[in-house]
mmCIF file of C-alpha atoms in Angstrom:
data_model
loop_
_atom_site.group_PDB
_atom_site.id
_atom_site.type_symbol
_atom_site.label_atom_id
_atom_site.label_comp_id
_atom_site.label_asym_id
_atom_site.label_seq_id
_atom_site.Cartn_x
_atom_site.Cartn_y
_atom_site.Cartn_z
ATOM 1 C CA MET L 638 103.343 132.245 -21.821
ATOM 2 C CA LYS L 639 101.612 132.806 -18.709
ATOM 3 C CA GLY L 640 104.037 130.460 -16.719
ATOM 4 C CA SER L 641 106.671 132.190 -18.836
ATOM 5 C CA LYS L 642 106.118 135.261 -17.482
ATOM 6 C CA ASN L 643 106.654 133.940 -14.226
ATOM 7 C CA LYS L 644 109.145 132.557 -13.364
ATOM 8 C CA LYS L 645 110.815 135.177 -14.935
ATOM 9 C CA SER L 646 109.203 137.429 -12.447
ATOM 10 C CA TYR L 647 110.046 135.219 -10.370
ATOM 11 C CA LEU L 648 114.033 135.231 -11.363
ATOM 12 C CA ILE L 649 113.627 139.285 -10.645
ATOM 13 C CA ALA L 650 112.666 138.686 -7.320
ATOM 14 C CA ALA L 651 115.440 136.848 -6.480
ATOM 15 C CA ILE L 652 118.020 138.656 -8.188
ATOM 16 C CA LEU L 653 117.088 141.683 -6.601
ATOM 17 C CA ILE L 654 116.830 139.792 -3.282
ATOM 18 C CA ALA L 655 119.779 138.246 -3.686
ATOM 19 C CA LEU L 656 121.676 142.546 -4.259
ATOM 20 C CA ILE L 657 119.921 143.924 -1.432
ATOM 21 C CA VAL L 658 121.984 141.383 0.862
ATOM 22 C CA ALA L 659 125.080 141.446 -1.197
ATOM 23 C CA VAL L 660 125.688 145.197 -1.289
ATOM 24 C CA PRO L 661 125.383 145.330 2.615
ATOM 25 C CA LEU L 662 127.264 142.947 3.054
ATOM 26 C CA THR L 663 129.911 143.429 0.771
ATOM 27 C CA VAL L 664 130.332 147.166 1.738
ATOM 28 C CA MET L 665 130.851 145.497 5.890
ATOM 29 C CA LEU L 666 133.156 143.324 5.138
ATOM 30 C CA LEU L 667 135.692 145.983 2.641
ATOM 31 C CA THR L 668 135.297 148.598 5.294
ATOM 32 C CA ARG L 669 135.521 146.862 8.756
ATOM 33 C CA GLU L 670 138.414 147.642 10.805
ATOM 34 C CA GLN L 671 141.320 145.581 10.327
ATOM 35 C CA PRO L 672 143.365 144.612 13.238
ATOM 36 C CA LEU L 673 146.448 146.227 14.092
ATOM 37 C CA GLN L 674 149.117 143.563 14.093
ATOM 38 C CA GLU L 675 153.005 144.102 15.278
ATOM 39 C CA THR L 676 155.238 142.764 13.783
ATOM 40 C CA PRO L 677 158.249 142.106 16.065
ATOM 41 C CA SER L 678 161.146 144.204 15.028
ATOM 42 C CA GLY L 679 164.216 145.200 16.595
ATOM 43 C CA THR L 680 165.035 145.519 20.613
ATOM 44 C CA VAL L 681 162.374 146.493 22.718
ATOM 45 C CA SER L 682 164.143 148.249 25.932
ATOM 46 C CA VAL L 683 161.905 148.887 28.748
ATOM 47 C CA THR L 684 162.191 149.874 32.193
ATOM 48 C CA VAL L 685 160.626 148.224 34.869
ATOM 49 C CA SER L 686 160.265 149.541 39.296
ATOM 50 C CA ILE L 687 158.212 147.592 41.609
ATOM 51 C CA ASP L 688 157.128 148.517 44.828
ATOM 52 C CA CYS L 689 155.311 147.507 48.382
ATOM 53 C CA ARG L 690 155.747 151.065 49.692
ATOM 54 C CA THR L 691 151.896 151.045 50.887
ATOM 55 C CA LEU L 692 152.924 148.225 53.169
ATOM 56 C CA PHE L 693 155.317 150.449 54.739
ATOM 57 C CA LEU L 694 153.190 153.386 55.611
ATOM 58 C CA PRO L 695 152.306 153.661 59.424
ATOM 59 C CA GLU L 696 148.730 152.802 59.663
ATOM 60 C CA ASN L 697 149.794 149.384 58.187
ATOM 61 C CA ALA L 698 152.678 148.248 60.615
ATOM 62 C CA ALA L 699 150.159 145.023 62.337
ATOM 63 C CA LEU L 700 150.147 143.994 59.091
ATOM 64 C CA LYS L 701 153.901 144.490 57.657
ATOM 65 C CA GLU L 702 154.595 142.678 60.915
ATOM 66 C CA GLN L 703 151.747 140.446 59.923
ATOM 67 C CA VAL L 704 153.825 140.139 56.315
ATOM 68 C CA PHE L 705 157.119 139.706 57.916
ATOM 69 C CA ALA L 706 156.568 136.540 60.019
ATOM 70 C CA ALA L 707 154.975 135.601 57.154
ATOM 71 C CA LEU L 708 157.626 134.913 55.066
ATOM 72 C CA GLY L 709 160.748 134.752 57.305
ATOM 73 C CA GLU L 710 164.228 136.485 56.650
ATOM 74 C CA GLU L 711 165.229 135.706 52.872
ATOM 75 C CA GLY L 712 161.009 137.182 52.382
ATOM 76 C CA ARG L 713 161.763 140.025 54.415
ATOM 77 C CA ALA L 714 164.686 140.539 52.058
ATOM 78 C CA LEU L 715 163.201 141.277 49.304
ATOM 79 C CA LEU L 716 161.019 143.768 50.158
ATOM 80 C CA GLY L 717 163.785 146.295 50.661
ATOM 81 C CA GLU L 718 164.410 149.212 53.874
ATOM 82 C CA ASP L 719 161.499 150.344 52.233
ATOM 83 C CA GLY L 720 158.744 148.176 50.252
ATOM 84 C CA THR L 721 161.070 149.364 46.989
ATOM 85 C CA VAL L 722 161.213 145.078 45.384
ATOM 86 C CA VAL L 723 163.317 146.874 42.600
ATOM 87 C CA GLN L 724 164.058 150.453 40.500
ATOM 88 C CA ASN L 725 164.520 151.268 37.279
ATOM 89 C CA ALA L 726 165.581 147.237 35.800
ATOM 90 C CA VAL L 727 166.091 147.616 31.991
ATOM 91 C CA VAL L 728 164.656 145.524 30.437
ATOM 92 C CA LYS L 729 165.213 145.057 26.441
ATOM 93 C CA THR L 730 163.257 142.286 24.079
ATOM 94 C CA GLU L 731 163.616 141.445 20.092
ATOM 95 C CA GLY L 732 160.366 142.038 19.477
ATOM 96 C CA GLY L 733 157.208 141.758 20.699
ATOM 97 C CA GLY L 734 156.697 140.952 24.172
ATOM 98 C CA THR L 735 153.774 142.026 26.665
ATOM 99 C CA VAL L 736 154.393 143.842 30.563
ATOM 100 C CA LEU L 737 154.036 140.349 32.297
ATOM 101 C CA ASP L 738 156.701 138.906 29.691
ATOM 102 C CA ALA L 739 158.475 142.299 30.994
ATOM 103 C CA LEU L 740 158.204 141.171 35.190
ATOM 104 C CA GLN L 741 159.155 137.717 34.591
ATOM 105 C CA SER L 742 162.203 138.792 33.544
ATOM 106 C CA VAL L 743 163.369 140.967 36.102
ATOM 107 C CA ALA L 744 161.042 138.344 38.443
ATOM 108 C CA ASP L 745 164.370 136.067 37.352
ATOM 109 C CA ARG L 746 167.216 138.307 37.480
ATOM 110 C CA TYR L 747 165.929 139.860 41.031
ATOM 111 C CA GLY L 748 164.868 136.561 42.545
ATOM 112 C CA LEU L 749 161.538 137.224 43.053
ATOM 113 C CA PRO L 750 158.880 134.557 42.913
ATOM 114 C CA VAL L 751 155.763 135.676 41.053
ATOM 115 C CA SER L 752 152.903 133.973 40.704
ATOM 116 C CA ALA L 753 150.320 135.142 37.663
ATOM 117 C CA ARG L 754 146.755 133.518 36.364
ATOM 118 C CA GLY L 755 146.434 134.257 32.672
ATOM 119 C CA GLY L 756 148.255 137.657 32.738
ATOM 120 C CA TYR L 757 146.930 138.808 35.881
ATOM 121 C CA VAL L 758 149.149 138.303 38.488
ATOM 122 C CA ALA L 759 149.248 137.060 41.687
ATOM 123 C CA SER L 760 151.470 137.405 44.297
ATOM 124 C CA LEU L 761 154.766 139.173 44.004
ATOM 125 C CA ALA L 762 157.913 139.044 45.682
ATOM 126 C CA GLY L 763 156.003 137.024 48.606
ATOM 127 C CA LEU L 764 153.237 139.144 48.354
ATOM 128 C CA PRO L 765 149.502 137.450 47.410
ATOM 129 C CA GLU L 766 146.406 140.218 46.746
ATOM 130 C CA LYS L 767 143.490 139.938 48.813
ATOM 131 C CA LEU L 768 146.034 140.848 52.231
ATOM 132 C CA THR L 769 142.719 143.228 52.635
ATOM 133 C CA ASP L 770 140.272 142.903 51.148
ATOM 134 C CA GLU L 771 141.276 145.375 48.299
ATOM 135 C CA GLY L 772 144.278 143.724 48.297
ATOM 136 C CA GLY L 773 146.929 143.290 44.768
ATOM 137 C CA TRP L 774 149.261 144.048 42.894
ATOM 138 C CA LEU L 775 148.976 147.348 40.157
ATOM 139 C CA TYR L 776 151.057 148.322 37.024
ATOM 140 C CA SER L 777 151.174 151.175 34.596
ATOM 141 C CA VAL L 778 152.560 152.241 32.066
ATOM 142 C CA ASN L 779 153.728 155.485 31.393
ATOM 143 C CA GLY L 780 152.347 156.719 34.296
ATOM 144 C CA VAL L 781 149.114 155.230 32.479
ATOM 145 C CA TYR L 782 147.357 152.085 35.653
ATOM 146 C CA ALA L 783 146.994 149.414 32.650
ATOM 147 C CA VAL L 784 142.804 148.114 32.927
ATOM 148 C CA VAL L 785 143.728 144.702 31.364
ATOM 149 C CA GLY L 786 145.851 141.685 33.014
ATOM 150 C CA ALA L 787 149.290 141.868 32.121
ATOM 151 C CA GLY L 788 150.013 139.203 29.389
ATOM 152 C CA SER L 789 147.339 141.180 27.041
ATOM 153 C CA LYS L 790 149.826 144.359 27.639
ATOM 154 C CA PRO L 791 152.652 145.145 24.756
ATOM 155 C CA LEU L 792 155.524 146.779 25.624
ATOM 156 C CA ALA L 793 156.670 149.936 23.581
ATOM 157 C CA ASP L 794 160.116 150.872 22.771
ATOM 158 C CA GLY L 795 160.774 153.352 26.258
ATOM 159 C CA ASP L 796 157.811 152.564 28.311
ATOM 160 C CA VAL L 797 157.421 152.576 32.211
ATOM 161 C CA ILE L 798 156.581 150.278 33.919
ATOM 162 C CA ARG L 799 156.200 150.343 37.343
ATOM 163 C CA TRP L 800 154.589 147.242 39.588
ATOM 164 C CA ARG L 801 153.294 148.863 43.030
ATOM 165 C CA TYR L 802 151.367 146.901 45.917
ATOM 166 C CA SER L 803 147.472 148.487 47.104
ATOM 167 C CA LEU L 804 145.762 147.508 50.594
ATOM 168 C CA GLN L 805 143.297 149.882 49.542
ATOM 169 C CA LYS L 806 141.416 151.853 47.174
ATOM 170 C CA GLY L 807 143.687 155.483 46.911
ATOM 171 C CA ASP L 808 146.229 154.679 49.062
ATOM 172 C CA LEU L 809 149.019 154.066 46.437
ATOM 173 C CA ASP L 810 147.842 158.842 45.502
ATOM 174 C CA VAL L 811 149.919 158.139 49.728
ATOM 175 C CA CYS L 812 152.762 156.852 48.331
ATOM 176 C CA PRO L 813 154.310 158.504 45.260
#
C-alpha cells in the first residue's frame, strides 16, 4: 500500500511538472508573431537615380581629377557632366525584387559596372568605396536612408530609390 501511494505521488508530481512546462511553451508558440511573407503579385514599378555629385564639389577638385585620370575617357563619361549618372530611370519587375535588383537592372541598361558583396555595393559606375576614409555608396528609399544592405531591402510599387556617393559624413546634405 505504501509503494502504491509513492507511485501515485510521483505520477501526480510528474503530471504537474509537465503542465508547468507545457502550458507556457504552448502559449508562447501559439502567440509568437509570424514573419510577414511577401508574395509576388503583379508588377512593381520603381524609379532609380544615381549620382556622385559630391565628387564635383569645388573642394574635391583634386580628388575628382585623380578619379578621372584613373577612369579614362570612357569612365569619365559614365559620371556625367555634374555627377548625375542616371536620373529617374523607371524599373519594372514582376513582384518581389530588392533595391539591389533594381540597381542591377539600371546598371545593365546604362552599361554601368557594379560590384556588390552580399547586398553591399562596393563599386558603382567605376567609383569604388573608400576613395576617402568614409567614402562609399549609400541609398535611400522614398527619402529615407536604409540601414540594411540593398540585397535585403524589398521593393514596393512606387518606390523612389536614390543611390549617392558620399566622400565624408554629412556631405550629402551639401548636395541635395
